[in-house]
Amino acid sequence: MMNSTWKNISLSRLMLGTVQFGLPYGVANRTGQPDYRDVLKILTAAIEGGVNCFDTAAAYGNSEEILGRALRELKVTDRVTVVTKFKPLTPEELADPALAKAALEASVESSRRRLQLDCLPLVLFHRETDAVHRPALEPLQESGKLRYVGVSCAHFPGPPHSYVESGLMSALQLPANLLDRRHESSGIFRDAAAREVAVFIRSAFLQGLLVMPERDIPVELQAVIPARRRLEQLSHDAGIDLAELALRYLLSQDAVTSVLIGVETVEQVEENLARFERGPLPPDLFSAIQAESFDLPELIVTPGMWSPR
């Protein structure tokens, strides 16, 4: 497993997403929420394959609790890095600094308890709007309850640059994939890396839309099909599947620290580990993808606009 170094911490370039541990998630999810025995098998396969970082959130059902229990049972808590997210602030908390501070402190205490960690290695604001309350977290860092702070960003370029330039954020989680290159084109990957700000990529498969069977694509999203077919032709010509093309395209960008992948089964862990082991794409294939221009409606590349499922 290839690793990146961030603030003297070695992070595997595959970061395992665990939202599925706490609730059914994703347009392509067909197996639902794995039970605890399956979670242990998934984590064991990932760790044995070299994965040492895991993504969760206070808002992901009981994902934090399950992950913390499983890592403790597997006796690997001290060998891995868990990235979690603050509970989103309510409108009342967002508008009142005192309420926001209390809510963020309560979120940290709850995450420490559920994850069974004295110090949370990295916590992200789950919503960009909440990041205005970044100063409220300094006492938690000084007390050793929280080490680093970052932010999970939306699909639109602009704000991530301000977070990097401010020096207040140690990590960004950004959506990016073969069809959504808005952040990539903005130069934020490079600018963040230059300031030692970690870049974690989510939505590598566009929440499953890139890799689900074509016949299963919801009617409202079928405008993606022509673009998918062009990418499928590139992957076919290269002798790999579309999922591998999607992952290795992101691995081809040195400024990306880790790529976040959610899984539901051990088989999916093993498949993705094999794809990561093959490393970046050949330069000519990478260039061929970048030469493609997909004029897709915003609805297609912004999952937050999709109808609930």
XYZ file of C-alpha atoms in Angstrom:
309
model
C 0.000 0.000 0.000
C 1.368 3.404 -0.995
C 1.473 5.983 1.787
C 1.572 9.767 2.043
C 3.308 11.705 4.797
C 1.363 14.506 6.432
C 2.665 16.350 9.492
C 5.040 13.443 10.121
C 2.109 11.006 10.075
C 2.177 8.229 7.499
C -1.273 7.829 5.973
C -2.268 5.112 3.525
C -3.461 6.537 0.245
C -6.606 4.442 0.640
C -8.719 5.873 3.441
C -11.593 3.596 4.394
C -14.947 5.317 4.733
C -17.191 3.918 7.452
C -20.500 5.711 6.949
C -21.930 2.333 5.870
C -21.136 0.948 9.337
C -23.691 3.328 10.820
C -26.411 3.595 8.175
C -27.319 2.443 4.644
C -25.630 4.880 2.261
C -25.073 5.513 -1.421
C -27.101 5.316 -4.633
C -25.366 2.026 -5.509
C -25.742 0.406 -2.078
C -27.366 -3.008 -2.522
C -26.360 -4.812 0.689
C -27.382 -2.271 3.325
C -25.640 -1.843 6.657
C -23.112 -4.596 7.515
C -23.511 -6.313 10.877
C -20.769 -6.090 13.502
C -19.130 -9.408 12.574
C -18.834 -8.202 8.985
C -17.403 -4.870 10.168
C -14.629 -6.757 11.967
C -13.880 -8.736 8.806
C -13.878 -5.583 6.667
C -11.511 -3.760 9.029
C -9.226 -6.776 9.338
C -8.941 -7.099 5.558
C -8.265 -3.377 5.186
C -5.619 -3.238 7.917
C -3.880 -6.373 6.681
C -3.836 -4.711 3.239
C -2.021 -1.674 4.641
C -4.907 0.730 5.322
C -4.217 2.833 8.406
C -6.728 5.690 8.214
C -10.497 5.668 8.598
C -13.197 8.281 8.025
C -16.327 8.625 10.120
C -18.586 11.349 11.542
C -20.873 12.150 14.438
C -23.727 12.321 11.930
C -23.174 8.831 10.497
C -25.637 6.984 12.698
C -23.673 4.804 15.120
C -20.599 4.557 12.866
C -18.252 6.148 15.438
C -19.321 3.759 18.170
C -18.980 0.693 15.944
C -15.604 1.795 14.575
C -14.220 2.610 18.015
C -15.375 -0.707 19.450
C -14.009 -2.690 16.506
C -10.598 -0.982 16.444
C -10.271 -1.584 20.179
C -11.274 -5.241 19.807
C -8.741 -5.683 17.007
C -6.086 -4.020 19.211
C -5.097 -1.508 16.521
C -6.394 1.748 17.991
C -2.864 3.091 18.517
C -1.728 2.083 15.017
C -4.326 3.902 12.939
C -5.578 7.450 12.363
C -9.288 8.134 12.676
C -10.717 11.194 10.955
C -14.135 12.176 12.252
C -16.426 15.193 11.865
C -18.194 17.509 14.255
C -21.916 17.226 14.635
C -23.405 19.900 12.318
C -24.512 23.027 14.150
C -28.175 23.981 14.332
C -29.180 27.416 12.956
C -29.395 28.712 16.545
C -25.926 27.408 17.406
C -24.444 28.741 14.189
C -25.748 32.228 14.972
C -24.514 32.336 18.583
C -20.766 31.913 19.308
C -21.401 30.744 22.872
C -23.891 28.106 21.750
C -21.557 27.051 18.928
C -18.626 26.643 21.321
C -20.697 24.513 23.686
C -22.012 22.368 20.825
C -18.544 21.781 19.374
C -17.157 20.877 22.791
C -20.034 18.433 23.332
C -19.420 16.921 19.897
C -15.748 16.341 20.708
C -16.598 14.731 24.048
C -19.148 12.426 22.409
C -16.722 11.430 19.640
C -13.921 10.745 22.144
C -16.247 8.479 24.095
C -17.669 6.629 21.103
C -14.307 6.195 19.376
C -12.595 5.309 22.678
C -9.850 7.877 22.048
C -8.367 10.315 24.554
C -7.257 12.636 21.764
C -9.031 12.888 18.412
C -6.300 13.019 15.724
C -8.275 15.088 13.222
C -11.815 16.435 13.250
C -13.410 18.122 10.255
C -16.232 20.598 10.168
C -18.940 18.612 8.424
C -20.305 21.769 6.813
C -18.358 24.739 5.534
C -20.733 27.218 7.153
C -19.792 25.909 10.608
C -16.093 26.633 10.016
C -16.556 30.278 11.065
C -16.371 28.946 14.627
C -12.861 27.551 14.198
C -11.433 29.782 17.009
C -13.690 28.044 19.550
C -11.632 24.875 19.134
C -8.310 26.251 20.328
C -8.940 25.382 24.022
C -9.737 21.783 23.015
C -6.448 21.570 21.138
C -4.521 23.085 24.018
C -6.057 20.566 26.433
C -5.068 17.624 24.222
C -8.570 16.485 23.394
C -8.220 17.395 19.747
C -5.040 17.566 17.653
C -5.859 18.909 14.182
C -8.871 20.604 12.611
C -10.031 20.539 9.002
C -13.134 21.044 6.924
C -15.243 18.935 4.583
C -15.964 21.121 1.569
C -18.827 21.274 -0.879
C -18.535 20.804 -4.632
C -17.848 24.409 -5.505
C -14.317 25.874 -5.774
C -13.383 29.066 -3.978
C -13.814 28.594 -0.213
C -11.145 25.839 0.074
C -8.481 28.330 -1.039
C -9.416 30.670 1.791
C -9.115 27.836 4.310
C -5.625 27.016 3.056
C -4.505 30.635 2.995
C -5.800 31.295 6.519
C -3.502 28.668 8.018
C -6.314 27.597 10.337
C -7.160 24.298 8.658
C -4.862 21.278 8.575
C -6.931 19.200 6.150
C -9.549 19.486 3.430
C -11.958 16.778 2.359
C -13.026 17.475 -1.216
C -15.325 15.753 -3.715
C -13.558 14.869 -6.975
C -13.763 12.174 -9.618
C -13.470 11.510 -13.337
C -16.575 13.570 -14.068
C -16.294 16.279 -11.414
C -12.971 18.092 -11.748
C -14.043 21.451 -10.375
C -11.698 21.372 -7.379
C -8.908 19.766 -9.371
C -9.094 22.503 -12.009
C -9.046 25.235 -9.349
C -5.488 24.293 -8.327
C -6.465 23.640 -4.718
C -4.733 20.238 -4.597
C -1.388 21.822 -5.395
C -1.890 24.877 -3.174
C -2.902 22.754 -0.183
C 0.063 20.423 -0.567
C 2.429 23.400 -0.701
C 1.211 24.427 2.765
C 1.164 20.896 4.206
C -2.627 20.805 4.265
C -3.898 17.277 3.702
C -6.221 16.658 0.747
C -8.658 13.801 1.238
C -10.781 13.000 -1.806
C -14.308 11.689 -1.418
C -16.899 10.730 -4.053
C -14.276 8.969 -6.188
C -17.061 6.908 -7.760
C -19.545 9.817 -7.682
C -21.364 8.002 -4.876
C -21.557 4.877 -7.019
C -22.977 6.512 -10.149
C -19.745 5.881 -12.070
C -19.641 2.160 -11.425
C -23.204 0.908 -10.897
C -24.765 -1.161 -13.702
C -26.053 1.146 -16.420
C -29.529 -0.405 -16.209
C -29.744 0.653 -12.536
C -29.010 4.339 -13.092
C -32.014 6.380 -11.882
C -33.988 8.122 -14.603
C -33.080 11.604 -13.360
C -29.360 10.790 -13.657
C -29.297 9.075 -17.053
C -27.674 12.100 -18.695
C -24.456 10.633 -17.296
C -24.596 7.613 -19.610
C -22.825 9.073 -22.697
C -19.933 10.337 -20.541
C -19.716 7.024 -18.733
C -19.553 5.167 -22.021
C -16.648 7.318 -23.204
C -14.775 6.557 -19.978
C -15.653 2.875 -20.260
C -14.082 2.840 -23.708
C -10.873 4.338 -22.313
C -10.792 1.791 -19.504
C -11.570 -1.061 -21.903
C -8.732 -0.005 -24.207
C -6.406 0.044 -21.188
C -7.518 -3.409 -20.057
C -8.932 -2.256 -16.720
C -12.411 -1.667 -15.337
C -13.996 1.729 -14.796
C -13.601 1.555 -11.010
C -9.861 1.074 -11.400
C -9.671 3.944 -13.872
C -11.496 6.183 -11.397
C -9.229 5.353 -8.462
C -5.935 5.359 -10.287
C -6.796 8.686 -11.923
C -6.898 10.249 -8.450
C -3.762 8.378 -7.362
C -1.985 9.928 -10.348
C -2.175 13.300 -8.602
C 0.704 13.565 -6.153
C -0.934 16.360 -4.160
C -3.787 14.065 -3.104
C -3.022 12.672 0.352
C -5.642 9.911 0.510
C -8.661 8.750 -1.474
C -11.701 7.901 0.598
C -13.537 4.709 -0.384
C -16.664 3.377 1.275
C -17.260 -0.358 1.279
C -19.994 -2.761 2.343
C -18.197 -6.119 2.020
C -14.787 -7.738 2.408
C -14.799 -8.457 -1.312
C -15.049 -4.741 -2.057
C -12.106 -4.071 0.281
C -9.985 -6.639 -1.520
C -10.956 -5.336 -4.965
C -10.059 -1.768 -4.042
C -6.791 -2.796 -2.399
C -5.803 -4.530 -5.629
C -6.633 -1.402 -7.634
C -4.592 0.822 -5.325
C -1.626 -1.529 -5.512
C -1.403 -0.864 -9.257
C -0.617 2.767 -8.523
C -0.973 5.805 -10.797
C -2.154 5.503 -14.393
C 0.317 5.521 -17.285
C 0.946 9.171 -18.264
C -0.636 8.786 -21.698
C -3.871 7.412 -20.238
C -3.958 10.123 -17.574
C -3.511 12.749 -20.286
C -6.238 11.162 -22.427
C -8.710 11.458 -19.549
C -7.787 15.073 -18.893
C -8.298 15.826 -22.580
C -11.918 14.690 -22.300
C -14.460 17.441 -21.675
C -17.803 16.448 -20.186
C -20.549 19.044 -20.358
C -22.796 17.595 -17.684
C -25.669 19.269 -15.848
C -24.851 20.285 -12.298
C -27.504 17.824 -11.116
C -25.354 14.922 -12.306
C -22.098 15.895 -10.579
C -23.603 17.226 -7.339
C -25.106 14.348 -5.319
C -26.652 16.769 -2.846
C -29.112 17.671 -5.593
C -30.239 14.090 -6.185
C -33.651 12.913 -5.073
C -33.544 11.017 -1.743
C -33.365 7.236 -2.000
